[in-house]
Amino acid sequence: MMKHSVLPIAAIALSLSSQQSVAQEATEIVKFSDVTYQPLNPARGDAAPQAGVLWGDIAKDVPTGAIIKFGENFSSPPHIHNITYRGIVIEGAVHNDDPDAANMWMGPGSFWSQPAGEPHITSAAAEGGATIFLEILEGPYLVRPTEEAFDNHELPVNLDSSNVVWLSTDDVTWIDQPAAKDNTAAPQLAYLWGESSAANATFLKIPAGTSGTLESNAGLLRAVTISGKTDLTVPEGSTESDLVPGSYFGSETGGSYDLSCQIEDDCMLYVRAEGKYTFTGK
């Protein structure tokens, strides 16, 4: 077996708390332009990926969502994490796999999960690096050497965007497109993880130039823009425009959100929910 040099990696945690809410009361809105960053590994400074938290606190045992920026040609040494995380490529390309695996570059809209305790490396594209969304359901997020590897009986997932299975309004009850106009494309949904009756996550695709209402009365609902640009009206009555990729909105108690996808490109959201939500096109 080919041996890899292992750089010493100290256990680290990034003390980042979520950005201040733009909207009032229960709804949180964080625009990508307002995210602030710190090194994911303070010991490596600017050479480390840069992390900015959307919700939660990556240094504590709480669910957290964060934007991670990798520089050009970034490549980590082999390492493990103490907890499982999930990632989605927003911009650029990422390779995340066993240290002996051949490069498999995943572009925008790709999804992967990294089980706790499993040795792996993470690399970013030579040109432009990469920006990703990272989510953990528990913390803190730590990096440890491969000598501390363990088997938590989860399997990794690497899902390239070209292999995402999209479901139409005829296939699921979570979305609806009443009286579609003049060949207007309908919204679509793709399952990523979890169960419809419990914690889950999906991709929601809203066609360019269309709008609809995202709603959940079952509890927590969080959404991160992965592609496209949306305008949002929240239950409190305020409107936020130009939620570009990397922007977030959500609430611990669900709610009803009117969304419009601007005309340039289709909009894709990562939707994290407790139980089913609905999206009704207009």
PDB file of C-alpha atoms in Angstrom:
ATOM      1  CA  MET A   1       0.000   0.000   0.000  1.00  0.00           C
ATOM      2  CA  MET A   2       1.214   3.461  -0.840  1.00  0.00           C
ATOM      3  CA  LYS A   3       2.230   5.392   2.265  1.00  0.00           C
ATOM      4  CA  HIS A   4       1.408   9.025   2.807  1.00  0.00           C
ATOM      5  CA  SER A   5       3.276  11.442   5.006  1.00  0.00           C
ATOM      6  CA  VAL A   6       1.086  12.640   7.838  1.00  0.00           C
ATOM      7  CA  LEU A   7       1.492  16.160   9.106  1.00  0.00           C
ATOM      8  CA  PRO A   8       0.754  16.644  12.797  1.00  0.00           C
ATOM      9  CA  ILE A   9      -2.717  18.039  13.255  1.00  0.00           C
ATOM     10  CA  ALA A  10      -3.791  19.360  16.614  1.00  0.00           C
ATOM     11  CA  ALA A  11      -7.379  19.004  17.705  1.00  0.00           C
ATOM     12  CA  ILE A  12      -8.970  22.312  16.838  1.00  0.00           C
ATOM     13  CA  ALA A  13     -12.287  24.030  17.198  1.00  0.00           C
ATOM     14  CA  LEU A  14     -13.320  27.330  15.722  1.00  0.00           C
ATOM     15  CA  SER A  15     -15.112  29.711  18.030  1.00  0.00           C
ATOM     16  CA  LEU A  16     -17.582  31.231  15.640  1.00  0.00           C
ATOM     17  CA  SER A  17     -21.140  32.110  16.450  1.00  0.00           C
ATOM     18  CA  SER A  18     -23.901  32.853  13.973  1.00  0.00           C
ATOM     19  CA  GLN A  19     -24.281  36.260  12.364  1.00  0.00           C
ATOM     20  CA  GLN A  20     -26.813  38.744  13.717  1.00  0.00           C
ATOM     21  CA  SER A  21     -30.306  38.282  12.310  1.00  0.00           C
ATOM     22  CA  VAL A  22     -31.403  40.775   9.689  1.00  0.00           C
ATOM     23  CA  ALA A  23     -35.101  40.048  10.161  1.00  0.00           C
ATOM     24  CA  GLN A  24     -36.995  40.375  13.420  1.00  0.00           C
ATOM     25  CA  GLU A  25     -38.450  37.816  15.807  1.00  0.00           C
ATOM     26  CA  ALA A  26     -38.039  34.129  14.875  1.00  0.00           C
ATOM     27  CA  THR A  27     -36.667  34.457  11.335  1.00  0.00           C
ATOM     28  CA  GLU A  28     -32.918  34.565  10.747  1.00  0.00           C
ATOM     29  CA  ILE A  29     -31.452  35.918   7.508  1.00  0.00           C
ATOM     30  CA  VAL A  30     -27.734  35.985   6.767  1.00  0.00           C
ATOM     31  CA  LYS A  31     -26.597  37.286   3.391  1.00  0.00           C
ATOM     32  CA  PHE A  32     -23.441  35.821   1.910  1.00  0.00           C
ATOM     33  CA  SER A  33     -21.933  39.306   1.699  1.00  0.00           C
ATOM     34  CA  ASP A  34     -22.336  39.722   5.481  1.00  0.00           C
ATOM     35  CA  VAL A  35     -20.549  36.505   6.485  1.00  0.00           C
ATOM     36  CA  THR A  36     -17.253  37.052   8.314  1.00  0.00           C
ATOM     37  CA  TYR A  37     -14.443  34.508   8.259  1.00  0.00           C
ATOM     38  CA  GLN A  38     -11.757  33.074  10.499  1.00  0.00           C
ATOM     39  CA  PRO A  39      -9.198  30.314   9.826  1.00  0.00           C
ATOM     40  CA  LEU A  40     -10.738  26.871  10.271  1.00  0.00           C
ATOM     41  CA  ASN A  41      -7.387  25.824  11.753  1.00  0.00           C
ATOM     42  CA  PRO A  42      -5.946  28.862  13.592  1.00  0.00           C
ATOM     43  CA  ALA A  43      -2.531  27.189  13.756  1.00  0.00           C
ATOM     44  CA  ARG A  44      -2.250  27.372   9.953  1.00  0.00           C
ATOM     45  CA  GLY A  45      -3.555  30.927   9.651  1.00  0.00           C
ATOM     46  CA  ASP A  46      -4.206  32.102   6.100  1.00  0.00           C
ATOM     47  CA  ALA A  47      -3.088  28.724   4.708  1.00  0.00           C
ATOM     48  CA  ALA A  48      -6.120  27.082   6.328  1.00  0.00           C
ATOM     49  CA  PRO A  49      -9.631  27.065   4.873  1.00  0.00           C
ATOM     50  CA  GLN A  50     -11.610  30.105   5.978  1.00  0.00           C
ATOM     51  CA  ALA A  51     -14.889  29.515   7.828  1.00  0.00           C
ATOM     52  CA  GLY A  52     -17.896  31.729   8.428  1.00  0.00           C
ATOM     53  CA  VAL A  53     -20.869  30.477  10.445  1.00  0.00           C
ATOM     54  CA  LEU A  54     -24.472  30.946   9.272  1.00  0.00           C
ATOM     55  CA  TRP A  55     -26.121  29.465  12.359  1.00  0.00           C
ATOM     56  CA  GLY A  56     -24.985  27.719  15.524  1.00  0.00           C
ATOM     57  CA  ASP A  57     -21.441  27.610  16.890  1.00  0.00           C
ATOM     58  CA  ILE A  58     -18.911  25.223  15.430  1.00  0.00           C
ATOM     59  CA  ALA A  59     -17.008  25.080  18.726  1.00  0.00           C
ATOM     60  CA  LYS A  60     -20.006  23.835  20.730  1.00  0.00           C
ATOM     61  CA  ASP A  61     -22.225  20.761  20.799  1.00  0.00           C
ATOM     62  CA  VAL A  62     -24.981  22.365  18.727  1.00  0.00           C
ATOM     63  CA  PRO A  63     -26.165  22.025  15.110  1.00  0.00           C
ATOM     64  CA  THR A  64     -24.184  24.404  12.899  1.00  0.00           C
ATOM     65  CA  GLY A  65     -24.137  25.534   9.284  1.00  0.00           C
ATOM     66  CA  ALA A  66     -21.073  27.287   7.870  1.00  0.00           C
ATOM     67  CA  ILE A  67     -19.529  28.579   4.657  1.00  0.00           C
ATOM     68  CA  ILE A  68     -16.003  27.270   4.056  1.00  0.00           C
ATOM     69  CA  LYS A  69     -13.605  28.811   1.531  1.00  0.00           C
ATOM     70  CA  PHE A  70     -10.637  26.827   0.190  1.00  0.00           C
ATOM     71  CA  GLY A  71      -7.742  28.514  -1.565  1.00  0.00           C
ATOM     72  CA  GLU A  72      -6.409  27.416  -4.939  1.00  0.00           C
ATOM     73  CA  ASN A  73      -4.584  24.062  -4.856  1.00  0.00           C
ATOM     74  CA  PHE A  74      -5.516  23.502  -1.221  1.00  0.00           C
ATOM     75  CA  SER A  75      -4.952  19.933  -0.060  1.00  0.00           C
ATOM     76  CA  SER A  76      -5.188  18.749   3.505  1.00  0.00           C
ATOM     77  CA  PRO A  77      -3.027  16.030   5.031  1.00  0.00           C
ATOM     78  CA  PRO A  78      -4.867  12.815   5.901  1.00  0.00           C
ATOM     79  CA  HIS A  79      -7.002  13.361   8.995  1.00  0.00           C
ATOM     80  CA  ILE A  80     -10.263  12.451  10.730  1.00  0.00           C
ATOM     81  CA  HIS A  81     -13.100  14.343  12.392  1.00  0.00           C
ATOM     82  CA  ASN A  82     -14.733  13.554  15.694  1.00  0.00           C
ATOM     83  CA  ILE A  83     -18.208  14.070  14.209  1.00  0.00           C
ATOM     84  CA  THR A  84     -19.919  13.440  10.870  1.00  0.00           C
ATOM     85  CA  TYR A  85     -20.329  16.416   8.559  1.00  0.00           C
ATOM     86  CA  ARG A  86     -22.091  17.014   5.255  1.00  0.00           C
ATOM     87  CA  GLY A  87     -20.895  19.312   2.488  1.00  0.00           C
ATOM     88  CA  ILE A  88     -22.271  20.922  -0.677  1.00  0.00           C
ATOM     89  CA  VAL A  89     -20.135  22.602  -3.318  1.00  0.00           C
ATOM     90  CA  ILE A  90     -21.254  26.154  -4.059  1.00  0.00           C
ATOM     91  CA  GLU A  91     -18.376  27.267  -6.274  1.00  0.00           C
ATOM     92  CA  GLY A  92     -15.262  25.619  -7.718  1.00  0.00           C
ATOM     93  CA  ALA A  93     -14.498  21.929  -7.280  1.00  0.00           C
ATOM     94  CA  VAL A  94     -13.701  19.679  -4.311  1.00  0.00           C
ATOM     95  CA  HIS A  95     -12.178  16.224  -3.877  1.00  0.00           C
ATOM     96  CA  ASN A  96     -12.982  14.472  -0.588  1.00  0.00           C
ATOM     97  CA  ASP A  97     -12.110  10.805  -0.196  1.00  0.00           C
ATOM     98  CA  ASP A  98      -9.837   8.135   1.215  1.00  0.00           C
ATOM     99  CA  PRO A  99      -6.153   9.222   1.126  1.00  0.00           C
ATOM    100  CA  ASP A 100      -5.378   6.504  -1.469  1.00  0.00           C
ATOM    101  CA  ALA A 101      -8.311   7.310  -3.772  1.00  0.00           C
ATOM    102  CA  ALA A 102      -7.850   8.893  -7.182  1.00  0.00           C
ATOM    103  CA  ASN A 103      -9.086  12.461  -7.499  1.00  0.00           C
ATOM    104  CA  MET A 104     -12.824  12.728  -8.100  1.00  0.00           C
ATOM    105  CA  TRP A 105     -13.655  16.392  -8.543  1.00  0.00           C
ATOM    106  CA  MET A 106     -17.152  17.446  -7.525  1.00  0.00           C
ATOM    107  CA  GLY A 107     -18.466  20.711  -8.964  1.00  0.00           C
ATOM    108  CA  PRO A 108     -21.231  23.122  -7.883  1.00  0.00           C
ATOM    109  CA  GLY A 109     -24.375  21.396  -6.636  1.00  0.00           C
ATOM    110  CA  SER A 110     -22.524  18.238  -5.565  1.00  0.00           C
ATOM    111  CA  PHE A 111     -23.145  16.736  -2.128  1.00  0.00           C
ATOM    112  CA  TRP A 112     -21.031  14.554   0.135  1.00  0.00           C
ATOM    113  CA  SER A 113     -20.992  13.224   3.690  1.00  0.00           C
ATOM    114  CA  GLN A 114     -17.872  12.527   5.726  1.00  0.00           C
ATOM    115  CA  PRO A 115     -18.370   9.971   8.527  1.00  0.00           C
ATOM    116  CA  ALA A 116     -16.794  10.589  11.909  1.00  0.00           C
ATOM    117  CA  GLY A 117     -13.536   8.736  12.492  1.00  0.00           C
ATOM    118  CA  GLU A 118     -12.772   7.901   8.853  1.00  0.00           C
ATOM    119  CA  PRO A 119      -9.359   8.942   7.418  1.00  0.00           C
ATOM    120  CA  HIS A 120      -9.659  11.187   4.362  1.00  0.00           C
ATOM    121  CA  ILE A 121      -8.193  14.160   2.566  1.00  0.00           C
ATOM    122  CA  THR A 122      -9.928  17.238   1.207  1.00  0.00           C
ATOM    123  CA  SER A 123      -8.615  19.151  -1.823  1.00  0.00           C
ATOM    124  CA  ALA A 124      -9.757  22.150  -3.842  1.00  0.00           C
ATOM    125  CA  ALA A 125      -9.389  22.910  -7.535  1.00  0.00           C
ATOM    126  CA  ALA A 126      -6.185  24.448  -8.884  1.00  0.00           C
ATOM    127  CA  GLU A 127      -8.023  27.417 -10.372  1.00  0.00           C
ATOM    128  CA  GLY A 128     -10.270  29.449  -8.115  1.00  0.00           C
ATOM    129  CA  GLY A 129     -10.242  27.063  -5.159  1.00  0.00           C
ATOM    130  CA  ALA A 130     -13.700  26.242  -3.830  1.00  0.00           C
ATOM    131  CA  THR A 131     -16.528  27.520  -1.650  1.00  0.00           C
ATOM    132  CA  ILE A 132     -18.749  25.022   0.137  1.00  0.00           C
ATOM    133  CA  PHE A 133     -21.587  24.856   2.634  1.00  0.00           C
ATOM    134  CA  LEU A 134     -20.818  22.574   5.591  1.00  0.00           C
ATOM    135  CA  GLU A 135     -23.341  21.284   8.133  1.00  0.00           C
ATOM    136  CA  ILE A 136     -22.926  19.392  11.398  1.00  0.00           C
ATOM    137  CA  LEU A 137     -25.762  18.131  13.588  1.00  0.00           C
ATOM    138  CA  GLU A 138     -23.611  18.051  16.706  1.00  0.00           C
ATOM    139  CA  GLY A 139     -20.261  19.460  17.722  1.00  0.00           C
ATOM    140  CA  PRO A 140     -17.726  20.631  18.361  1.00  0.00           C
ATOM    141  CA  TYR A 141     -16.058  20.286  14.953  1.00  0.00           C
ATOM    142  CA  LEU A 142     -12.532  18.947  15.565  1.00  0.00           C
ATOM    143  CA  VAL A 143      -9.682  17.819  13.310  1.00  0.00           C
ATOM    144  CA  ARG A 144      -7.587  14.897  14.590  1.00  0.00           C
ATOM    145  CA  PRO A 145      -4.695  12.761  13.263  1.00  0.00           C
ATOM    146  CA  THR A 146      -5.422   9.470  11.514  1.00  0.00           C
ATOM    147  CA  GLU A 147      -3.846   7.536  14.401  1.00  0.00           C
ATOM    148  CA  GLU A 148      -7.114   8.224  16.234  1.00  0.00           C
ATOM    149  CA  ALA A 149      -9.311   6.756  13.470  1.00  0.00           C
ATOM    150  CA  PHE A 150     -12.392   4.751  14.452  1.00  0.00           C
ATOM    151  CA  ASP A 151     -15.347   3.098  12.732  1.00  0.00           C
ATOM    152  CA  ASN A 152     -18.733   4.656  13.486  1.00  0.00           C
ATOM    153  CA  HIS A 153     -20.459   2.307  10.991  1.00  0.00           C
ATOM    154  CA  GLU A 154     -21.545   5.085   8.632  1.00  0.00           C
ATOM    155  CA  LEU A 155     -20.697   4.986   4.938  1.00  0.00           C
ATOM    156  CA  PRO A 156     -19.400   8.027   3.056  1.00  0.00           C
ATOM    157  CA  VAL A 157     -21.400   9.527   0.208  1.00  0.00           C
ATOM    158  CA  ASN A 158     -20.013  11.352  -2.825  1.00  0.00           C
ATOM    159  CA  LEU A 159     -22.851  12.547  -5.044  1.00  0.00           C
ATOM    160  CA  ASP A 160     -21.822  14.542  -8.087  1.00  0.00           C
ATOM    161  CA  SER A 161     -24.358  17.087  -9.292  1.00  0.00           C
ATOM    162  CA  SER A 162     -24.780  15.149 -12.537  1.00  0.00           C
ATOM    163  CA  ASN A 163     -26.086  12.168 -10.561  1.00  0.00           C
ATOM    164  CA  VAL A 164     -28.671  13.987  -8.437  1.00  0.00           C
ATOM    165  CA  VAL A 165     -32.112  12.423  -8.911  1.00  0.00           C
ATOM    166  CA  TRP A 166     -34.726  15.157  -9.316  1.00  0.00           C
ATOM    167  CA  LEU A 167     -38.387  14.426  -8.580  1.00  0.00           C
ATOM    168  CA  SER A 168     -41.223  16.360 -10.162  1.00  0.00           C
ATOM    169  CA  THR A 169     -44.561  17.488  -8.779  1.00  0.00           C
ATOM    170  CA  ASP A 170     -46.018  14.184 -10.016  1.00  0.00           C
ATOM    171  CA  ASP A 171     -43.595  12.209  -7.846  1.00  0.00           C
ATOM    172  CA  VAL A 172     -43.832  13.904  -4.444  1.00  0.00           C
ATOM    173  CA  THR A 173     -46.425  15.642  -2.321  1.00  0.00           C
ATOM    174  CA  TRP A 174     -43.973  18.147  -0.874  1.00  0.00           C
ATOM    175  CA  ILE A 175     -44.178  20.428  -3.890  1.00  0.00           C
ATOM    176  CA  ASP A 176     -47.026  21.614  -6.078  1.00  0.00           C
ATOM    177  CA  GLN A 177     -47.394  23.654  -9.243  1.00  0.00           C
ATOM    178  CA  PRO A 178     -51.069  24.515  -9.773  1.00  0.00           C
ATOM    179  CA  ALA A 179     -52.084  25.702 -13.222  1.00  0.00           C
ATOM    180  CA  ALA A 180     -48.587  26.033 -14.700  1.00  0.00           C
ATOM    181  CA  LYS A 181     -48.428  28.787 -17.292  1.00  0.00           C
ATOM    182  CA  ASP A 182     -47.225  28.518 -20.885  1.00  0.00           C
ATOM    183  CA  ASN A 183     -44.606  25.791 -20.522  1.00  0.00           C
ATOM    184  CA  THR A 184     -43.364  27.250 -17.246  1.00  0.00           C
ATOM    185  CA  ALA A 185     -41.102  24.675 -15.623  1.00  0.00           C
ATOM    186  CA  ALA A 186     -42.317  23.196 -12.345  1.00  0.00           C
ATOM    187  CA  PRO A 187     -40.280  23.119  -9.124  1.00  0.00           C
ATOM    188  CA  GLN A 188     -38.397  19.905  -8.340  1.00  0.00           C
ATOM    189  CA  LEU A 189     -37.080  18.149  -5.236  1.00  0.00           C
ATOM    190  CA  ALA A 190     -34.151  15.785  -4.582  1.00  0.00           C
ATOM    191  CA  TYR A 191     -33.779  13.724  -1.388  1.00  0.00           C
ATOM    192  CA  LEU A 192     -30.358  13.894   0.289  1.00  0.00           C
ATOM    193  CA  TRP A 193     -30.631  12.354   3.751  1.00  0.00           C
ATOM    194  CA  GLY A 194     -33.008  11.610   6.608  1.00  0.00           C
ATOM    195  CA  GLU A 195     -36.668  10.631   6.777  1.00  0.00           C
ATOM    196  CA  SER A 196     -39.776  12.573   5.869  1.00  0.00           C
ATOM    197  CA  SER A 197     -41.166  12.118   9.368  1.00  0.00           C
ATOM    198  CA  ALA A 198     -37.994  13.254  11.146  1.00  0.00           C
ATOM    199  CA  ALA A 199     -34.800  15.221  10.498  1.00  0.00           C
ATOM    200  CA  ASN A 200     -34.083  15.417   6.766  1.00  0.00           C
ATOM    201  CA  ALA A 201     -32.556  17.502   4.007  1.00  0.00           C
ATOM    202  CA  THR A 202     -33.418  17.985   0.355  1.00  0.00           C
ATOM    203  CA  PHE A 203     -32.496  20.093  -2.629  1.00  0.00           C
ATOM    204  CA  LEU A 204     -35.343  22.306  -3.851  1.00  0.00           C
ATOM    205  CA  LYS A 205     -35.079  23.655  -7.403  1.00  0.00           C
ATOM    206  CA  ILE A 206     -37.137  26.726  -8.319  1.00  0.00           C
ATOM    207  CA  PRO A 207     -37.130  27.521 -12.051  1.00  0.00           C
ATOM    208  CA  ALA A 208     -35.792  30.916 -13.133  1.00  0.00           C
ATOM    209  CA  GLY A 209     -38.417  33.637 -13.204  1.00  0.00           C
ATOM    210  CA  THR A 210     -40.923  31.738 -11.058  1.00  0.00           C
ATOM    211  CA  SER A 211     -42.045  32.059  -7.457  1.00  0.00           C
ATOM    212  CA  GLY A 212     -43.744  30.103  -4.710  1.00  0.00           C
ATOM    213  CA  THR A 213     -44.315  29.657  -0.986  1.00  0.00           C
ATOM    214  CA  LEU A 214     -42.047  27.518   1.177  1.00  0.00           C
ATOM    215  CA  GLU A 215     -43.870  26.495   4.343  1.00  0.00           C
ATOM    216  CA  SER A 216     -43.448  24.260   7.368  1.00  0.00           C
ATOM    217  CA  ASN A 217     -45.564  23.933  10.482  1.00  0.00           C
ATOM    218  CA  ALA A 218     -43.622  20.920  11.761  1.00  0.00           C
ATOM    219  CA  GLY A 219     -40.797  22.852  13.399  1.00  0.00           C
ATOM    220  CA  LEU A 220     -37.304  23.780  12.294  1.00  0.00           C
ATOM    221  CA  LEU A 221     -36.856  24.975   8.707  1.00  0.00           C
ATOM    222  CA  ARG A 222     -33.551  26.259   7.307  1.00  0.00           C
ATOM    223  CA  ALA A 223     -32.629  27.050   3.701  1.00  0.00           C
ATOM    224  CA  VAL A 224     -29.276  27.889   2.096  1.00  0.00           C
ATOM    225  CA  THR A 225     -29.020  29.194  -1.464  1.00  0.00           C
ATOM    226  CA  ILE A 226     -26.705  26.929  -3.470  1.00  0.00           C
ATOM    227  CA  SER A 227     -27.234  28.427  -6.926  1.00  0.00           C
ATOM    228  CA  GLY A 228     -29.250  31.218  -8.516  1.00  0.00           C
ATOM    229  CA  LYS A 229     -30.513  34.337  -6.785  1.00  0.00           C
ATOM    230  CA  THR A 230     -33.719  34.608  -4.766  1.00  0.00           C
ATOM    231  CA  ASP A 231     -35.886  37.345  -3.272  1.00  0.00           C
ATOM    232  CA  LEU A 232     -37.542  36.501   0.031  1.00  0.00           C
ATOM    233  CA  THR A 233     -40.529  37.781   2.002  1.00  0.00           C
ATOM    234  CA  VAL A 234     -40.589  36.510   5.589  1.00  0.00           C
ATOM    235  CA  PRO A 235     -43.563  36.020   7.955  1.00  0.00           C
ATOM    236  CA  GLU A 236     -42.714  39.253   9.752  1.00  0.00           C
ATOM    237  CA  GLY A 237     -43.514  41.104   6.521  1.00  0.00           C
ATOM    238  CA  SER A 238     -40.064  42.317   5.481  1.00  0.00           C
ATOM    239  CA  THR A 239     -38.451  41.499   2.124  1.00  0.00           C
ATOM    240  CA  GLU A 240     -34.824  40.687   1.416  1.00  0.00           C
ATOM    241  CA  SER A 241     -33.563  40.807  -2.170  1.00  0.00           C
ATOM    242  CA  ASP A 242     -30.604  39.160  -3.863  1.00  0.00           C
ATOM    243  CA  LEU A 243     -30.015  36.135  -1.665  1.00  0.00           C
ATOM    244  CA  VAL A 244     -27.049  34.860  -3.655  1.00  0.00           C
ATOM    245  CA  PRO A 245     -25.374  31.457  -3.179  1.00  0.00           C
ATOM    246  CA  GLY A 246     -24.123  31.087   0.379  1.00  0.00           C
ATOM    247  CA  SER A 247     -27.001  33.104   1.857  1.00  0.00           C
ATOM    248  CA  TYR A 248     -29.253  31.624   4.538  1.00  0.00           C
ATOM    249  CA  PHE A 249     -32.690  32.076   6.050  1.00  0.00           C
ATOM    250  CA  GLY A 250     -34.630  30.004   8.528  1.00  0.00           C
ATOM    251  CA  SER A 251     -36.424  29.594  11.816  1.00  0.00           C
ATOM    252  CA  GLU A 252     -36.536  27.155  14.709  1.00  0.00           C
ATOM    253  CA  THR A 253     -40.324  27.185  14.428  1.00  0.00           C
ATOM    254  CA  GLY A 254     -40.908  26.899  10.683  1.00  0.00           C
ATOM    255  CA  GLY A 255     -43.162  29.453   9.050  1.00  0.00           C
ATOM    256  CA  SER A 256     -44.237  30.571   5.595  1.00  0.00           C
ATOM    257  CA  TYR A 257     -41.779  32.185   3.171  1.00  0.00           C
ATOM    258  CA  ASP A 258     -42.573  33.695  -0.231  1.00  0.00           C
ATOM    259  CA  LEU A 259     -39.698  33.114  -2.639  1.00  0.00           C
ATOM    260  CA  SER A 260     -39.030  34.476  -6.117  1.00  0.00           C
ATOM    261  CA  CYS A 261     -36.223  33.146  -8.289  1.00  0.00           C
ATOM    262  CA  GLN A 262     -34.701  35.885 -10.410  1.00  0.00           C
ATOM    263  CA  ILE A 263     -34.730  35.394 -14.163  1.00  0.00           C
ATOM    264  CA  GLU A 264     -31.042  34.782 -14.838  1.00  0.00           C
ATOM    265  CA  ASP A 265     -30.726  31.191 -13.571  1.00  0.00           C
ATOM    266  CA  ASP A 266     -32.674  28.447 -11.826  1.00  0.00           C
ATOM    267  CA  CYS A 267     -32.446  28.638  -8.042  1.00  0.00           C
ATOM    268  CA  MET A 268     -31.409  25.664  -5.937  1.00  0.00           C
ATOM    269  CA  LEU A 269     -31.816  25.627  -2.165  1.00  0.00           C
ATOM    270  CA  TYR A 270     -30.562  23.203   0.460  1.00  0.00           C
ATOM    271  CA  VAL A 271     -33.581  22.780   2.738  1.00  0.00           C
ATOM    272  CA  ARG A 272     -33.090  21.356   6.218  1.00  0.00           C
ATOM    273  CA  ALA A 273     -36.316  20.430   7.985  1.00  0.00           C
ATOM    274  CA  GLU A 274     -37.895  18.444  10.793  1.00  0.00           C
ATOM    275  CA  GLY A 275     -40.602  16.520   8.987  1.00  0.00           C
ATOM    276  CA  LYS A 276     -42.159  17.514   5.677  1.00  0.00           C
ATOM    277  CA  TYR A 277     -42.347  21.008   4.290  1.00  0.00           C
ATOM    278  CA  THR A 278     -44.364  22.196   1.293  1.00  0.00           C
ATOM    279  CA  PHE A 279     -43.452  24.366  -1.656  1.00  0.00           C
ATOM    280  CA  THR A 280     -46.376  25.660  -3.695  1.00  0.00           C
ATOM    281  CA  GLY A 281     -45.548  27.351  -6.972  1.00  0.00           C
ATOM    282  CA  LYS A 282     -47.456  30.421  -8.090  1.00  0.00           C
TER     283      LYS A 282
END
